[in-house]
Short mmCIF file of C-alpha atoms in Angstrom, two decimals:
data_model
loop_
_atom_site.label_atom_id
_atom_site.label_comp_id
_atom_site.label_asym_id
_atom_site.label_seq_id
_atom_site.Cartn_x
_atom_site.Cartn_y
_atom_site.Cartn_z
CA UNK O 16 0.00 0.00 0.00
CA UNK O 17 1.26 3.45 -0.86
CA UNK O 18 2.17 5.58 2.14
CA UNK O 19 1.71 9.35 2.30
CA UNK O 20 4.74 11.54 1.75
CA UNK O 21 5.74 14.25 4.20
CA UNK O 22 6.10 17.77 2.94
CA UNK O 23 9.80 17.84 3.75
CA UNK O 24 10.49 14.36 2.31
CA UNK O 25 11.83 13.37 -1.12
CA UNK O 26 10.39 15.27 -4.14
CA UNK O 27 8.12 12.40 -5.11
CA UNK O 28 6.33 14.42 -7.80
CA UNK O 29 9.51 14.44 -9.86
CA UNK O 30 9.53 10.65 -9.57
CA UNK O 31 5.88 10.21 -10.58
CA UNK O 32 6.55 11.92 -13.92
CA UNK O 33 8.67 8.94 -15.05
CA UNK O 34 7.76 6.19 -12.56
CA UNK O 35 4.36 4.66 -11.79
CA UNK O 36 4.52 4.21 -8.00
CA UNK O 37 2.60 1.18 -6.67
CA UNK O 38 3.96 0.96 -3.13
CA UNK O 39 6.26 2.86 -0.76
CA UNK O 40 8.16 1.30 2.12
CA UNK O 41 10.58 2.68 4.71
CA UNK O 42 13.76 0.87 5.73
CA UNK O 43 15.52 2.95 8.35
CA UNK O 44 16.57 6.18 6.62
CA UNK O 45 15.89 4.72 3.20
CA UNK O 46 12.63 5.03 1.31
CA UNK O 47 11.91 2.36 -1.30
CA UNK O 48 9.45 2.94 -4.16
CA UNK O 49 8.05 -0.11 -5.96
CA UNK O 50 6.32 0.24 -9.29
CA UNK O 51 6.92 0.47 -13.01
CA UNK O 52 9.44 2.68 -14.77
CA UNK O 53 8.01 4.60 -17.72
CA UNK O 54 11.50 5.12 -19.22
CA UNK O 55 14.74 3.06 -19.48
CA UNK O 56 16.81 2.70 -16.30
CA UNK O 57 19.61 5.11 -17.24
CA UNK O 58 17.10 7.74 -18.33
CA UNK O 59 15.08 7.20 -15.13
CA UNK O 60 18.05 8.06 -12.91
CA UNK O 61 19.08 10.94 -15.15
CA UNK O 62 15.58 12.47 -15.00
CA UNK O 63 14.99 12.27 -11.26
CA UNK O 64 18.52 12.68 -9.88
CA UNK O 65 18.76 16.51 -10.06
CA UNK O 66 15.52 17.03 -8.10
CA UNK O 67 16.35 14.44 -5.45
CA UNK O 68 19.94 15.59 -5.12
CA UNK O 69 18.80 19.19 -4.80
CA UNK O 70 16.54 18.12 -1.94
CA UNK O 71 19.43 16.35 -0.21
CA UNK O 72 18.86 12.75 -1.31
CA UNK O 73 20.83 10.08 -3.16
CA UNK O 74 18.80 7.92 -5.50
CA UNK O 75 19.36 4.53 -7.14
CA UNK O 76 17.15 2.58 -9.54
CA UNK O 77 16.76 -1.12 -10.31
CA UNK O 78 14.71 -1.76 -13.43
CA UNK O 79 13.87 -5.43 -13.93
CA UNK O 80 12.84 -7.38 -17.01
CA UNK O 81 9.39 -7.09 -18.54
CA UNK O 82 6.71 -8.01 -16.00
CA UNK O 83 8.98 -7.54 -12.97
CA UNK O 84 8.59 -4.81 -10.36
CA UNK O 85 10.96 -1.86 -10.72
CA UNK O 86 12.51 -0.26 -7.63
CA UNK O 87 13.76 3.22 -6.78
CA UNK O 88 15.78 3.55 -3.55
CA UNK O 89 16.13 6.96 -1.92
CA UNK O 90 18.17 7.91 1.16
CA UNK O 91 19.52 11.15 2.61
CA UNK O 92 22.85 12.15 1.10
CA UNK O 93 25.81 11.99 3.45
CA UNK O 94 26.92 15.35 4.81
CA UNK O 95 30.38 14.15 5.80
CA UNK O 96 31.86 11.90 8.45
CA UNK O 97 29.19 10.90 10.96
CA UNK O 98 30.45 10.11 14.44
CA UNK O 99 33.93 8.87 15.26
CA UNK O 100 35.39 6.74 12.41
CA UNK O 101 36.64 3.98 14.68
CA UNK O 102 37.43 1.55 11.85
CA UNK O 103 39.61 4.13 10.08
CA UNK O 104 41.36 5.00 13.35
CA UNK O 105 41.98 1.34 14.24
CA UNK O 106 43.40 0.53 10.81
CA UNK O 107 45.57 3.64 10.93
CA UNK O 108 46.98 2.63 14.34
CA UNK O 109 47.65 -0.93 13.18
CA UNK O 110 49.36 0.32 10.02
CA UNK O 111 51.54 2.69 12.03
CA UNK O 112 52.63 -0.26 14.17
CA UNK O 113 53.22 -2.56 11.18
CA UNK O 114 55.28 0.04 9.30
CA UNK O 115 57.26 0.89 12.41
CA UNK O 116 58.12 -2.77 12.92
CA UNK O 117 59.01 -3.43 9.28
CA UNK O 118 60.92 -0.15 9.10
CA UNK O 119 62.92 -0.87 12.24
CA UNK O 120 63.73 -4.48 11.39
CA UNK O 121 64.18 -4.38 7.61
CA UNK O 122 65.28 -0.82 6.86
CA UNK O 123 66.98 0.38 10.04
CA UNK O 124 68.58 -3.05 10.70
CA UNK O 125 67.50 -3.25 14.34
CA UNK O 126 67.80 -6.88 15.52
CA UNK O 127 64.59 -8.66 16.48
CA UNK O 128 66.06 -9.41 19.90
CA UNK O 129 66.47 -5.67 20.54
CA UNK O 130 62.88 -5.02 19.48
CA UNK O 131 61.57 -7.74 21.80
CA UNK O 132 63.68 -6.47 24.67
CA UNK O 133 62.62 -2.85 24.19
CA UNK O 134 59.67 -2.24 21.81
CA UNK O 135 60.27 1.51 22.07
CA UNK O 136 63.22 1.13 19.68
CA UNK O 137 60.57 0.87 16.96
CA UNK O 138 60.22 4.64 17.21
CA UNK O 139 63.62 5.00 15.56
CA UNK O 140 61.84 4.04 12.31
CA UNK O 141 59.34 6.90 12.50
CA UNK O 142 60.82 8.68 9.41
CA UNK O 143 60.18 5.55 7.32
CA UNK O 144 56.61 5.29 8.66
CA UNK O 145 55.97 8.99 8.07
CA UNK O 146 57.29 8.72 4.50
CA UNK O 147 55.32 5.61 3.49
CA UNK O 148 52.05 6.56 5.19
CA UNK O 149 52.48 10.18 4.10
CA UNK O 150 52.48 9.44 0.37
CA UNK O 151 49.65 6.90 0.67
CA UNK O 152 47.48 9.10 2.89
CA UNK O 153 47.95 12.23 0.77
CA UNK O 154 46.95 10.21 -2.30
CA UNK O 155 43.69 9.04 -0.71
CA UNK O 156 42.97 12.40 0.93
CA UNK O 157 43.21 13.94 -2.54
CA UNK O 158 40.30 11.72 -3.59
CA UNK O 159 38.44 12.51 -0.37
CA UNK O 160 38.81 16.30 -0.57
CA UNK O 161 37.69 16.51 -4.22
CA UNK O 162 34.88 14.05 -3.61
CA UNK O 163 33.52 16.16 -0.74
CA UNK O 164 33.95 19.29 -2.86
CA UNK O 165 31.69 17.77 -5.51
CA UNK O 166 29.19 16.53 -2.92
CA UNK O 167 29.94 12.85 -3.52
CA UNK O 168 29.66 10.48 -0.58
CA UNK O 169 33.23 9.27 -0.02
CA UNK O 170 34.75 7.69 3.06
CA UNK O 171 37.89 8.65 4.90
CA UNK O 172 40.96 6.56 3.89
CA UNK O 173 41.27 2.99 5.13
CA UNK O 174 44.95 2.12 5.58
CA UNK O 175 45.80 -1.57 5.21
CA UNK O 176 48.45 -3.03 7.55
CA UNK O 177 50.70 -5.80 6.24
CA UNK O 178 54.13 -7.30 6.70
CA UNK O 179 57.27 -7.07 4.54
CA UNK O 180 58.59 -5.26 2.63
CA UNK O 181 56.72 -2.02 3.50
CA UNK O 182 54.38 -2.87 6.38
CA UNK O 183 51.28 -1.92 4.37
CA UNK O 184 49.32 -2.89 1.28
CA UNK O 185 48.29 0.70 0.66
CA UNK O 186 45.07 2.58 1.36
CA UNK O 187 41.59 2.83 -0.13
CA UNK O 188 38.49 4.98 0.11
CA UNK O 189 34.89 4.01 -0.61
CA UNK O 190 32.56 5.94 -2.91
CA UNK O 191 28.83 5.53 -2.39
CA UNK O 192 25.82 6.78 -4.28
CA UNK O 193 25.56 8.00 -7.86
CA UNK O 194 28.35 9.73 -9.77
CA UNK O 195 26.82 12.98 -11.13
CA UNK O 196 28.83 13.38 -14.34
CA UNK O 197 32.06 12.56 -16.13
CA UNK O 198 33.72 15.76 -14.91
CA UNK O 199 33.19 14.78 -11.27
CA UNK O 200 34.36 11.23 -11.94
CA UNK O 201 37.51 12.54 -13.59
CA UNK O 202 38.26 15.11 -10.87
CA UNK O 203 37.96 12.53 -8.11
CA UNK O 204 40.00 9.97 -10.05
CA UNK O 205 42.85 12.29 -11.00
CA UNK O 206 43.11 14.04 -7.61
CA UNK O 207 44.68 11.02 -5.90
CA UNK O 208 47.58 10.40 -8.31
CA UNK O 209 48.41 14.12 -8.59
CA UNK O 210 48.32 14.68 -4.83
CA UNK O 211 50.19 11.44 -4.18
CA UNK O 212 52.89 12.22 -6.72
CA UNK O 213 53.39 15.69 -5.25
CA UNK O 214 53.90 14.09 -1.83
CA UNK O 215 56.14 11.46 -3.41
CA UNK O 216 58.44 14.09 -4.93
CA UNK O 217 58.69 15.91 -1.59
CA UNK O 218 59.45 12.68 0.30
CA UNK O 219 62.03 11.62 -2.30
CA UNK O 220 63.80 15.00 -2.13
CA UNK O 221 63.90 14.81 1.67
CA UNK O 222 65.14 11.21 1.62
CA UNK O 223 67.93 11.89 -0.85
CA UNK O 224 68.99 14.92 1.18
CA UNK O 225 69.41 12.88 4.37
CA UNK O 226 72.66 11.17 5.28
CA UNK O 227 72.92 7.58 3.99
CA UNK O 228 72.62 4.57 6.29
CA UNK O 229 75.42 2.20 7.27
CA UNK O 230 74.55 -1.48 6.95
CA UNK O 231 75.75 -3.48 9.98
CA UNK O 232 78.42 -6.09 9.30
CA UNK O 233 76.18 -8.88 10.61
CA UNK O 234 73.69 -8.08 7.83
CA UNK O 235 76.36 -8.08 5.13
CA UNK O 236 77.68 -11.38 6.44
CA UNK O 237 74.25 -12.99 6.21
CA UNK O 238 73.47 -15.56 3.52
CA UNK O 239 69.79 -14.78 3.00
CA UNK O 240 68.16 -13.48 -0.17
CA UNK O 241 68.48 -9.79 -0.95
CA UNK O 242 65.50 -7.77 -2.28
CA UNK O 243 66.59 -5.10 -4.76
CA UNK O 244 64.26 -2.20 -5.56
CA UNK O 245 65.33 -0.76 -8.90
CA UNK O 246 64.95 2.97 -9.50
CA UNK O 247 62.05 4.19 -11.64
CA UNK O 248 62.97 7.00 -14.09
CA UNK O 249 61.33 9.68 -11.92
CA UNK O 250 63.47 8.78 -8.92
CA UNK O 251 66.65 8.88 -11.02
CA UNK O 252 65.58 12.24 -12.44
CA UNK O 253 65.08 13.74 -8.97
CA UNK O 254 68.45 12.40 -7.84
CA UNK O 255 70.13 13.89 -10.91
CA UNK O 256 68.59 17.32 -10.29
CA UNK O 257 69.72 17.22 -6.66
CA UNK O 258 73.14 15.83 -7.55
CA UNK O 259 72.67 13.03 -5.01
CA UNK O 260 73.55 9.35 -5.48
CA UNK O 261 71.00 6.54 -5.16
CA UNK O 262 73.66 3.87 -4.66
CA UNK O 263 77.21 3.75 -3.36
CA UNK O 264 80.34 1.84 -4.26
CA UNK O 265 80.73 0.75 -0.64
CA UNK O 266 78.15 -2.03 0.00
CA UNK O 267 77.98 -0.92 3.64
CA UNK O 268 76.39 2.38 2.58
CA UNK O 269 72.79 2.68 1.37
CA UNK O 270 70.34 5.55 0.90
CA UNK O 271 68.21 6.68 3.81
CA UNK O 272 64.99 4.62 4.30
CA UNK O 273 62.87 7.72 3.65
CA UNK O 274 63.77 7.28 -0.03
CA UNK O 275 61.83 4.01 0.07
CA UNK O 276 58.74 6.07 0.87
CA UNK O 277 59.23 7.84 -2.45
CA UNK O 278 59.72 4.49 -4.23
CA UNK O 279 56.49 3.21 -2.69
CA UNK O 280 54.61 6.31 -3.87
CA UNK O 281 55.86 5.83 -7.44
CA UNK O 282 55.11 2.10 -7.54
CA UNK O 283 51.61 2.49 -6.13
CA UNK O 284 50.97 5.30 -8.64
CA UNK O 285 51.73 2.90 -11.50
CA UNK O 286 49.34 0.30 -10.13
CA UNK O 287 46.59 2.83 -9.41
CA UNK O 288 46.78 4.25 -12.93
CA UNK O 289 46.00 0.92 -14.57
CA UNK O 290 42.86 1.79 -16.59
CA UNK O 291 40.62 -0.92 -15.16
CA UNK O 292 37.69 -1.14 -12.77
CA UNK O 293 37.64 0.97 -9.64
CA UNK O 294 41.31 1.92 -9.88
CA UNK O 295 42.09 5.60 -10.44
CA UNK O 296 43.08 4.92 -14.03
CA UNK O 297 39.78 3.15 -14.63
CA UNK O 298 37.79 6.13 -13.39
CA UNK O 299 39.90 8.59 -15.35
CA UNK O 300 39.69 6.71 -18.65
CA UNK O 301 35.94 6.10 -18.15
CA UNK O 302 35.54 9.86 -17.80
CA UNK O 303 37.84 10.59 -20.73
CA UNK O 304 36.60 7.97 -23.22
CA UNK O 305 33.12 7.09 -21.99
CA UNK O 306 32.01 3.50 -22.51
CA UNK O 307 34.96 2.89 -24.85
CA UNK O 308 36.97 2.44 -21.64
CA UNK O 309 35.73 -1.16 -21.49
CA UNK O 310 37.70 -2.08 -24.62
CA UNK O 311 40.89 -0.61 -23.17
CA UNK O 312 40.31 -2.32 -19.81
CA UNK O 313 39.95 -5.70 -21.54
CA UNK O 314 43.46 -5.31 -22.99
CA UNK O 315 45.18 -4.49 -19.67
CA UNK O 316 45.44 -8.09 -18.36
CA UNK O 317 46.82 -9.21 -21.72
CA UNK O 318 49.48 -6.48 -21.59
CA UNK O 319 50.51 -7.44 -18.04
CA UNK O 320 50.65 -11.13 -18.92
CA UNK O 321 52.67 -10.13 -21.98
CA UNK O 322 55.19 -8.24 -19.81
CA UNK O 323 55.55 -11.28 -17.54
CA UNK O 324 56.05 -13.54 -20.56
CA UNK O 325 58.61 -11.20 -22.10
CA UNK O 326 60.65 -10.99 -18.90
CA UNK O 327 60.60 -14.77 -18.48
CA UNK O 328 60.98 -16.13 -22.00
CA UNK O 329 62.98 -13.34 -23.67
CA UNK O 330 65.07 -11.94 -20.84
CA UNK O 331 65.29 -15.19 -18.88
CA UNK O 332 64.15 -13.75 -15.55
CA UNK O 333 62.48 -15.83 -12.85
CA UNK O 334 59.28 -15.42 -10.86
CA UNK O 335 61.10 -13.50 -8.13
CA UNK O 336 62.48 -11.00 -10.63
CA UNK O 337 59.17 -9.20 -11.31
CA UNK O 338 57.78 -11.99 -13.55
CA UNK O 339 55.51 -13.15 -10.73
CA UNK O 340 54.65 -9.54 -9.87
CA UNK O 341 53.26 -8.71 -13.32
CA UNK O 342 51.57 -12.10 -13.67
CA UNK O 343 49.83 -11.53 -10.32
CA UNK O 344 48.64 -8.09 -11.41
CA UNK O 345 47.46 -9.56 -14.69
CA UNK O 346 45.19 -11.83 -12.66
CA UNK O 347 44.19 -8.98 -10.34
CA UNK O 348 43.30 -6.66 -13.22
CA UNK O 349 41.13 -9.41 -14.73
CA UNK O 350 39.03 -9.53 -11.56
CA UNK O 351 39.09 -5.76 -11.03
CA UNK O 352 37.89 -5.13 -14.59
CA UNK O 353 34.80 -7.27 -13.96
CA UNK O 354 33.06 -4.66 -11.79
CA UNK O 355 34.04 -1.70 -13.96
CA UNK O 356 34.41 1.95 -12.92
CA UNK O 357 31.63 4.19 -11.61
CA UNK O 358 29.01 5.10 -14.21
CA UNK O 359 28.18 8.82 -14.32
CA UNK O 360 24.61 10.00 -14.78
CA UNK O 361 25.54 12.81 -17.15
CA UNK O 362 27.67 11.54 -20.06
CA UNK O 363 28.68 15.00 -21.32
CA UNK O 364 32.28 14.63 -22.62
CA UNK O 365 35.21 16.29 -20.88
CA UNK O 366 36.64 19.53 -22.19
CA UNK O 367 40.18 19.85 -23.60
CA UNK O 368 41.62 21.14 -20.29
CA UNK O 369 40.68 18.01 -18.34
CA UNK O 370 41.74 15.77 -21.21
CA UNK O 371 45.16 17.47 -21.12
CA UNK O 372 45.41 16.99 -17.34
CA UNK O 373 44.53 13.33 -17.79
CA UNK O 374 47.23 12.78 -20.42
CA UNK O 375 49.75 14.66 -18.26
CA UNK O 376 48.91 12.44 -15.26
CA UNK O 377 49.37 9.25 -17.28
CA UNK O 378 52.70 10.64 -18.54
CA UNK O 379 53.80 11.14 -14.93
CA UNK O 380 52.70 7.57 -14.21
CA UNK O 381 54.83 6.35 -17.13
CA UNK O 382 57.82 8.09 -15.52
CA UNK O 383 57.26 5.85 -12.49
CA UNK O 384 57.06 2.62 -14.51
CA UNK O 385 59.81 0.05 -14.61
CA UNK O 386 59.75 -3.36 -16.32
CA UNK O 387 61.71 -4.92 -13.44
CA UNK O 388 60.87 -2.90 -10.32
CA UNK O 389 61.79 -5.67 -7.83
CA UNK O 390 64.36 -8.44 -7.92
CA UNK O 391 65.19 -11.08 -5.33
CA UNK O 392 68.87 -11.96 -5.54
CA UNK O 393 70.05 -15.13 -3.76
CA UNK O 394 72.51 -14.44 -0.96
#
């Protein structure tokens, strides 16, 4: 049975013009309209979204096959962070601890016995933690700030704790509700890489300006495998401008661990700019090319598998010399591409200025790319 609408509720008259309402139900803050759409699904959302959004509501539509009941779901639009974001805070704290531990043990060469005896020695790795979490957080906060500017419901960043080699798997945000148009989708997508790369350059400059580290003799005498992080072109370019080395003839001398924060920012930028699914590159290319993005996304796994095959069969590298890395991301991009990027309501193409910014951002991403970013060399 249809329920009466309050005067200050959703603008139901805008809905009735394109949707034959049979029943209205309430589910917490949501209001669900059952009935029959008088227009195709995409047109339905495009017609009613401006009125509902202007009244402070997000709206979604589910149009079924012929003879099935169609549904419109309406709920108040988020006005920002509600309450204390305990999950974000807990993940942030855990990631601080994980990066402090990995930084202290792997990059500051503090023995595990010393860490167990006095956990406060972990604080010696705070520059590494600040560098890694700084570039990742600035990246995600770029998305968040632009999303809030455009009135899109986006969450605060969720940092992901992990183990070696960096103590984290990165950070993500969640976008809810409808994407208004391609301009908004592009702005949110491009804000993260540009903000993250700016932070990456700053961190890299600081790291290269710091005094190098001395590797303890016990580490050099060890027989374990050695992980080598090769320099992307952007890192080499920054070092050249500063006139600072990134490696030393003396094996006991290595760059300061803060430089690794810059490396992490560059590597994660490359992965985020893959033009598939919900990755930044997927959103950007969807905004730049429209639905043609799907054809490009379908080719990404093939390219990544091709890189893995080239490194293995042509250059003779093994799984632990970035072959496994690119094969893994070939599989990941296959799954990521399945969901696709956000679909904007308004498909008006981008102007030349945003297209230029998009191409510039992908060019910066290319400057961070390396065929063999990581190698594991037997000790």
